[in-house]
mmCIF file of C-alpha atoms in Angstrom:
data_model
loop_
_atom_site.group_PDB
_atom_site.id
_atom_site.type_symbol
_atom_site.label_atom_id
_atom_site.label_comp_id
_atom_site.label_asym_id
_atom_site.label_seq_id
_atom_site.Cartn_x
_atom_site.Cartn_y
_atom_site.Cartn_z
ATOM 1 C CA MET A 274 -4.216 22.036 -7.938
ATOM 2 C CA LEU A 275 -2.135 19.116 -9.115
ATOM 3 C CA SER A 276 -3.777 16.661 -11.512
ATOM 4 C CA LYS A 277 -2.707 13.344 -12.983
ATOM 5 C CA MET A 278 -4.025 10.251 -14.690
ATOM 6 C CA LEU A 279 -3.778 6.964 -12.813
ATOM 7 C CA HIS A 280 -4.327 3.323 -13.656
ATOM 8 C CA ILE A 281 -6.174 1.292 -11.043
ATOM 9 C CA PRO A 282 -5.584 -2.483 -10.974
ATOM 10 C CA THR A 283 -8.924 -4.315 -10.877
ATOM 11 C CA ALA A 284 -10.050 -7.929 -11.097
ATOM 12 C CA ASP A 285 -10.780 -7.368 -14.807
ATOM 13 C CA GLY A 286 -7.822 -5.261 -15.883
ATOM 14 C CA GLN A 287 -6.908 -1.631 -15.285
ATOM 15 C CA ALA A 288 -9.236 1.325 -14.891
ATOM 16 C CA ASP A 289 -7.971 4.699 -16.025
ATOM 17 C CA ALA A 290 -8.785 7.514 -13.581
ATOM 18 C CA PHE A 291 -8.375 11.245 -13.107
ATOM 19 C CA ALA A 292 -6.953 12.423 -9.777
ATOM 20 C CA THR A 293 -6.625 15.975 -8.496
ATOM 21 C CA PHE A 294 -5.501 17.399 -5.162
ATOM 22 C CA PRO A 295 -3.972 20.528 -3.604
ATOM 23 C CA ASP A 296 -0.310 21.227 -4.183
ATOM 24 C CA GLY A 297 1.913 21.552 -1.137
ATOM 25 C CA GLY A 298 2.842 18.082 0.030
ATOM 26 C CA GLU A 299 0.148 17.708 2.700
ATOM 27 C CA ARG A 300 -2.284 14.818 3.066
ATOM 28 C CA HIS A 301 -5.985 15.357 2.439
ATOM 29 C CA PRO A 302 -9.211 13.405 2.972
ATOM 30 C CA GLY A 303 -10.096 11.208 0.028
ATOM 31 C CA VAL A 304 -13.207 11.567 -2.125
ATOM 32 C CA LEU A 305 -14.199 8.961 -4.708
ATOM 33 C CA MET A 306 -16.246 10.751 -7.390
ATOM 34 C CA TYR A 307 -18.276 8.768 -9.910
ATOM 35 C CA ALA A 308 -18.998 10.510 -13.212
ATOM 36 C CA ASP A 309 -22.339 10.422 -14.966
ATOM 37 C CA GLY A 310 -22.849 8.078 -17.905
ATOM 38 C CA PHE A 311 -20.945 10.379 -20.265
ATOM 39 C CA GLY A 312 -17.828 9.769 -18.207
ATOM 40 C CA ILE A 313 -14.601 11.671 -17.592
ATOM 41 C CA ARG A 314 -14.472 14.793 -19.760
ATOM 42 C CA PRO A 315 -13.629 18.486 -19.278
ATOM 43 C CA VAL A 316 -16.682 19.334 -17.146
ATOM 44 C CA LEU A 317 -15.988 16.434 -14.761
ATOM 45 C CA ARG A 318 -12.339 17.395 -14.430
ATOM 46 C CA GLU A 319 -13.402 20.971 -13.687
ATOM 47 C CA MET A 320 -15.835 19.831 -10.974
ATOM 48 C CA ALA A 321 -13.221 17.526 -9.459
ATOM 49 C CA ARG A 322 -10.675 20.364 -9.363
ATOM 50 C CA GLU A 323 -13.193 22.672 -7.729
ATOM 51 C CA LEU A 324 -13.846 20.095 -5.020
ATOM 52 C CA ALA A 325 -10.125 19.430 -4.563
ATOM 53 C CA GLY A 326 -9.597 23.152 -4.098
ATOM 54 C CA HIS A 327 -11.463 22.889 -0.793
ATOM 55 C CA GLY A 328 -8.786 20.545 0.554
ATOM 56 C CA TYR A 329 -9.613 17.075 -0.773
ATOM 57 C CA TYR A 330 -7.953 14.410 -2.876
ATOM 58 C CA VAL A 331 -10.510 13.579 -5.572
ATOM 59 C CA LEU A 332 -10.359 10.377 -7.623
ATOM 60 C CA VAL A 333 -12.626 10.021 -10.674
ATOM 61 C CA PRO A 334 -12.439 6.501 -12.161
ATOM 62 C CA ASN A 335 -13.559 5.575 -15.658
ATOM 63 C CA PHE A 336 -16.085 2.956 -14.567
ATOM 64 C CA LEU A 337 -16.582 1.850 -18.189
ATOM 65 C CA TYR A 338 -12.882 1.016 -18.546
ATOM 66 C CA ARG A 339 -13.717 -2.479 -19.826
ATOM 67 C CA ASN A 340 -14.811 -0.739 -23.030
ATOM 68 C CA GLY A 341 -11.650 1.366 -23.356
ATOM 69 C CA PRO A 342 -10.104 4.505 -21.852
ATOM 70 C CA ALA A 343 -12.197 7.620 -21.283
ATOM 71 C CA PRO A 344 -13.989 8.897 -23.206
ATOM 72 C CA VAL A 345 -15.169 5.443 -24.237
ATOM 73 C CA ILE A 346 -17.184 6.963 -27.091
ATOM 74 C CA GLU A 347 -16.619 10.170 -29.019
ATOM 75 C CA LEU A 348 -18.470 13.009 -27.312
ATOM 76 C CA PRO A 349 -19.434 16.398 -28.722
ATOM 77 C CA GLU A 350 -18.274 19.471 -26.842
ATOM 78 C CA HIS A 351 -21.906 20.172 -25.923
ATOM 79 C CA ILE A 352 -24.220 17.197 -25.441
ATOM 80 C CA GLY A 353 -27.428 18.845 -26.652
ATOM 81 C CA GLU A 354 -30.815 17.281 -27.163
ATOM 82 C CA GLU A 355 -30.192 16.825 -30.882
ATOM 83 C CA VAL A 356 -27.231 14.468 -30.269
ATOM 84 C CA ARG A 357 -28.346 12.923 -26.966
ATOM 85 C CA PRO A 358 -30.303 9.981 -28.497
ATOM 86 C CA ALA A 359 -27.356 8.902 -30.643
ATOM 87 C CA VAL A 360 -24.944 9.220 -27.714
ATOM 88 C CA PHE A 361 -27.216 7.207 -25.435
ATOM 89 C CA ALA A 362 -27.704 4.542 -28.102
ATOM 90 C CA GLN A 363 -23.969 3.889 -27.863
ATOM 91 C CA LEU A 364 -23.644 4.248 -24.079
ATOM 92 C CA MET A 365 -26.693 2.417 -22.700
ATOM 93 C CA PRO A 366 -25.538 -1.120 -23.657
ATOM 94 C CA LEU A 367 -22.211 -0.415 -21.910
ATOM 95 C CA ILE A 368 -23.920 0.958 -18.792
ATOM 96 C CA GLU A 369 -26.398 -1.943 -18.690
ATOM 97 C CA ALA A 370 -23.475 -4.407 -18.876
ATOM 98 C CA HIS A 371 -21.940 -2.774 -15.792
ATOM 99 C CA THR A 372 -23.568 -5.171 -13.341
ATOM 100 C CA ALA A 373 -23.858 -4.726 -9.589
ATOM 101 C CA GLU A 374 -21.171 -7.395 -9.188
ATOM 102 C CA ARG A 375 -18.794 -5.414 -11.382
ATOM 103 C CA VAL A 376 -19.633 -2.214 -9.513
ATOM 104 C CA LEU A 377 -18.740 -3.723 -6.140
ATOM 105 C CA SER A 378 -15.587 -5.465 -7.378
ATOM 106 C CA ASP A 379 -14.391 -2.222 -8.936
ATOM 107 C CA ALA A 380 -15.305 -0.201 -5.835
ATOM 108 C CA ASP A 381 -12.976 -2.369 -3.757
ATOM 109 C CA ALA A 382 -10.140 -1.562 -6.168
ATOM 110 C CA TYR A 383 -10.944 2.160 -6.342
ATOM 111 C CA LEU A 384 -11.034 2.540 -2.559
ATOM 112 C CA LYS A 385 -7.859 0.516 -2.117
ATOM 113 C CA LEU A 386 -5.973 2.771 -4.506
ATOM 114 C CA LEU A 387 -7.499 5.970 -3.115
ATOM 115 C CA THR A 388 -6.645 5.194 0.498
ATOM 116 C CA THR A 389 -3.064 4.170 -0.284
ATOM 117 C CA GLN A 390 -2.107 7.334 -2.179
ATOM 118 C CA PRO A 391 0.651 9.234 -0.339
ATOM 119 C CA GLU A 392 -1.363 12.463 -0.563
ATOM 120 C CA VAL A 393 -4.446 10.924 1.090
ATOM 121 C CA ALA A 394 -4.910 11.230 4.839
ATOM 122 C CA ALA A 395 -5.754 8.266 7.028
ATOM 123 C CA GLY A 396 -9.366 7.944 8.062
ATOM 124 C CA PRO A 397 -12.745 7.648 6.377
ATOM 125 C CA VAL A 398 -13.497 8.772 2.837
ATOM 126 C CA ALA A 399 -16.485 10.219 1.007
ATOM 127 C CA VAL A 400 -18.185 8.941 -2.133
ATOM 128 C CA THR A 401 -20.138 11.141 -4.513
ATOM 129 C CA GLY A 402 -21.694 10.601 -7.904
ATOM 130 C CA TYR A 403 -23.853 12.008 -10.662
ATOM 131 C CA CYS A 404 -26.628 10.330 -12.660
ATOM 132 C CA ILE A 405 -25.752 6.604 -12.878
ATOM 133 C CA GLY A 406 -22.674 7.511 -10.835
ATOM 134 C CA GLY A 407 -25.025 8.355 -7.965
ATOM 135 C CA LEU A 408 -26.183 4.750 -7.947
ATOM 136 C CA LEU A 409 -22.581 3.511 -8.063
ATOM 137 C CA ALA A 410 -21.736 5.819 -5.153
ATOM 138 C CA THR A 411 -24.701 4.508 -3.159
ATOM 139 C CA ARG A 412 -23.746 0.885 -3.803
ATOM 140 C CA THR A 413 -20.138 1.648 -2.835
ATOM 141 C CA ALA A 414 -21.139 3.332 0.442
ATOM 142 C CA ALA A 415 -23.498 0.474 1.353
ATOM 143 C CA ALA A 416 -20.765 -2.101 0.698
ATOM 144 C CA HIS A 417 -18.149 -0.224 2.761
ATOM 145 C CA PRO A 418 -20.024 1.016 5.838
ATOM 146 C CA GLY A 419 -16.959 1.304 8.034
ATOM 147 C CA GLN A 420 -14.897 3.188 5.489
ATOM 148 C CA VAL A 421 -17.311 5.623 3.798
ATOM 149 C CA ALA A 422 -18.375 8.452 6.116
ATOM 150 C CA ALA A 423 -20.268 10.573 3.576
ATOM 151 C CA LEU A 424 -22.387 9.758 0.538
ATOM 152 C CA ALA A 425 -23.703 12.360 -1.895
ATOM 153 C CA ALA A 426 -25.604 11.599 -5.099
ATOM 154 C CA PHE A 427 -27.152 14.016 -7.572
ATOM 155 C CA HIS A 428 -29.871 13.249 -10.125
ATOM 156 C CA GLY A 429 -29.063 9.572 -9.570
ATOM 157 C CA PRO A 430 -31.360 6.501 -9.518
ATOM 158 C CA VAL A 431 -30.382 5.833 -5.921
ATOM 159 C CA GLY A 432 -33.462 3.801 -5.006
ATOM 160 C CA VAL A 433 -33.485 1.248 -7.810
ATOM 161 C CA ASP A 434 -32.000 -1.537 -5.677
ATOM 162 C CA GLY A 435 -34.895 -1.265 -3.221
ATOM 163 C CA PRO A 436 -35.134 -0.085 0.383
ATOM 164 C CA ASP A 437 -33.153 -3.040 1.758
ATOM 165 C CA SER A 438 -30.081 -1.838 -0.159
ATOM 166 C CA LEU A 439 -30.129 1.409 1.825
ATOM 167 C CA SER A 440 -30.377 -0.393 5.166
ATOM 168 C CA LYS A 441 -26.627 -1.115 5.097
ATOM 169 C CA LEU A 442 -25.667 2.563 4.935
ATOM 170 C CA THR A 443 -23.854 4.126 7.879
ATOM 171 C CA ALA A 444 -22.562 7.216 6.059
ATOM 172 C CA GLU A 445 -24.226 10.595 6.375
ATOM 173 C CA VAL A 446 -26.206 11.048 3.158
ATOM 174 C CA HIS A 447 -27.303 13.814 0.817
ATOM 175 C CA PHE A 448 -29.457 13.009 -2.193
ATOM 176 C CA GLY A 449 -30.233 15.889 -4.566
ATOM 177 C CA HIS A 450 -32.965 14.819 -6.969
ATOM 178 C CA ALA A 451 -34.105 16.330 -10.251
ATOM 179 C CA GLU A 452 -37.723 17.415 -10.342
ATOM 180 C CA SER A 453 -38.174 15.328 -13.490
ATOM 181 C CA ASP A 454 -36.756 12.160 -11.926
ATOM 182 C CA LEU A 455 -39.154 11.299 -9.128
ATOM 183 C CA THR A 456 -42.504 12.297 -7.709
ATOM 184 C CA PRO A 457 -43.003 13.677 -4.193
ATOM 185 C CA GLU A 458 -44.571 10.308 -3.328
ATOM 186 C CA ALA A 459 -41.481 8.424 -4.510
ATOM 187 C CA LEU A 460 -39.317 10.858 -2.553
ATOM 188 C CA GLY A 461 -41.342 10.068 0.565
ATOM 189 C CA GLU A 462 -40.814 6.330 0.093
ATOM 190 C CA LEU A 463 -37.075 6.813 -0.432
ATOM 191 C CA ASN A 464 -36.810 8.972 2.667
ATOM 192 C CA GLN A 465 -38.724 6.369 4.691
ATOM 193 C CA ALA A 466 -36.040 3.843 3.728
ATOM 194 C CA LEU A 467 -33.357 6.285 4.910
ATOM 195 C CA ASP A 468 -35.282 6.809 8.160
ATOM 196 C CA ALA A 469 -35.361 3.038 8.637
ATOM 197 C CA ALA A 470 -31.600 2.855 8.020
ATOM 198 C CA GLY A 471 -31.112 5.235 10.934
ATOM 199 C CA VAL A 472 -28.615 7.446 9.120
ATOM 200 C CA GLY A 473 -28.338 11.199 9.125
ATOM 201 C CA TYR A 474 -29.512 12.465 5.770
ATOM 202 C CA THR A 475 -30.997 15.154 3.607
ATOM 203 C CA SER A 476 -32.905 14.066 0.514
ATOM 204 C CA GLU A 477 -34.664 16.690 -1.528
ATOM 205 C CA ILE A 478 -35.940 17.612 -4.965
ATOM 206 C CA TYR A 479 -34.043 20.588 -6.387
ATOM 207 C CA PRO A 480 -36.720 22.948 -7.714
ATOM 208 C CA GLY A 481 -37.031 23.583 -11.420
ATOM 209 C CA THR A 482 -34.543 20.901 -12.448
ATOM 210 C CA VAL A 483 -34.398 18.127 -15.008
ATOM 211 C CA HIS A 484 -32.163 15.071 -15.021
ATOM 212 C CA GLY A 485 -28.506 16.056 -15.393
ATOM 213 C CA PHE A 486 -28.820 19.531 -13.900
ATOM 214 C CA THR A 487 -25.219 19.705 -12.601
ATOM 215 C CA MET A 488 -23.591 19.190 -15.999
ATOM 216 C CA SER A 489 -22.709 22.432 -17.778
ATOM 217 C CA ASP A 490 -22.044 20.678 -21.101
ATOM 218 C CA THR A 491 -25.681 19.529 -21.442
ATOM 219 C CA ASP A 492 -29.023 21.219 -22.078
ATOM 220 C CA ALA A 493 -30.127 20.053 -18.614
ATOM 221 C CA PHE A 494 -27.686 22.382 -16.874
ATOM 222 C CA ASN A 495 -29.152 24.609 -14.161
ATOM 223 C CA PRO A 496 -26.594 27.036 -12.652
ATOM 224 C CA ALA A 497 -28.640 27.675 -9.507
ATOM 225 C CA ALA A 498 -29.012 23.946 -8.897
ATOM 226 C CA LEU A 499 -25.284 23.371 -9.419
ATOM 227 C CA GLN A 500 -24.621 25.994 -6.738
ATOM 228 C CA LEU A 501 -27.156 24.342 -4.424
ATOM 229 C CA HIS A 502 -25.290 21.063 -4.996
ATOM 230 C CA TRP A 503 -22.056 22.710 -3.755
ATOM 231 C CA ASP A 504 -23.946 24.315 -0.855
ATOM 232 C CA ARG A 505 -25.097 20.848 0.251
ATOM 233 C CA LEU A 506 -21.923 18.903 -0.552
ATOM 234 C CA MET A 507 -19.286 21.061 1.100
ATOM 235 C CA PRO A 508 -20.835 21.147 4.626
ATOM 236 C CA LEU A 509 -21.459 17.390 4.425
ATOM 237 C CA LEU A 510 -17.789 16.714 3.714
ATOM 238 C CA GLY A 511 -16.736 19.244 6.331
ATOM 239 C CA ARG A 512 -18.766 17.445 9.006
ATOM 240 C CA THR A 513 -17.698 13.920 8.157
ATOM 241 C CA LEU A 514 -14.079 14.051 6.990
ATOM 242 C CA THR A 515 -11.183 15.112 9.171
ATOM 243 C CA LYS A 516 -8.745 17.596 7.704
ATOM 244 C CA SER A 517 -5.203 17.879 8.957
#
């Protein structure tokens, strides 16, 4: 894998981003990956490289770039329960200031840069995200129905904008929910909204999980659920994105 840091021109400045893709000079389908609230760090780079190894160009923007380059706050190597409250006390005001308007303005810039990279193939892209990044991915896919062919979000608050927000989706969707994040009743309501949107989707609660289950640098990490996430994500991308 080749990896590099990029700077993405936006309406409000420049977003730093991590990009990774297979070596060899070929062009690959693009995937925009939104980090969780902790942002770009070793575990996110590792996950992006793993995805890129399957033949994709993966772009991970620092969506909190208005507050500085990633990591925007100092992070411990392991984000355990004993440090989590202090970390969130610093991060939540920044995340709350990242309004829907900012999300959509930035998404335009991220997709423009992604699709114009010389290593990225023509055609539709995928968007994926974790935690709050799952919501950003969902908003991005809804705002770019002709361009985003696949949407995947994991332990993300994907329904907070209401069912009407999902009605604009045309991408094929996978939502992998933490058991601690929503009830079976809430899952049913979310899936009804996806039914009404008329999109192909899977939306399921991963058994035995708590919020953040994909992230190996947190106490929430669940190795079996991380593997299930790959088992759902890779076929979705394979169906929706065209490889050369």
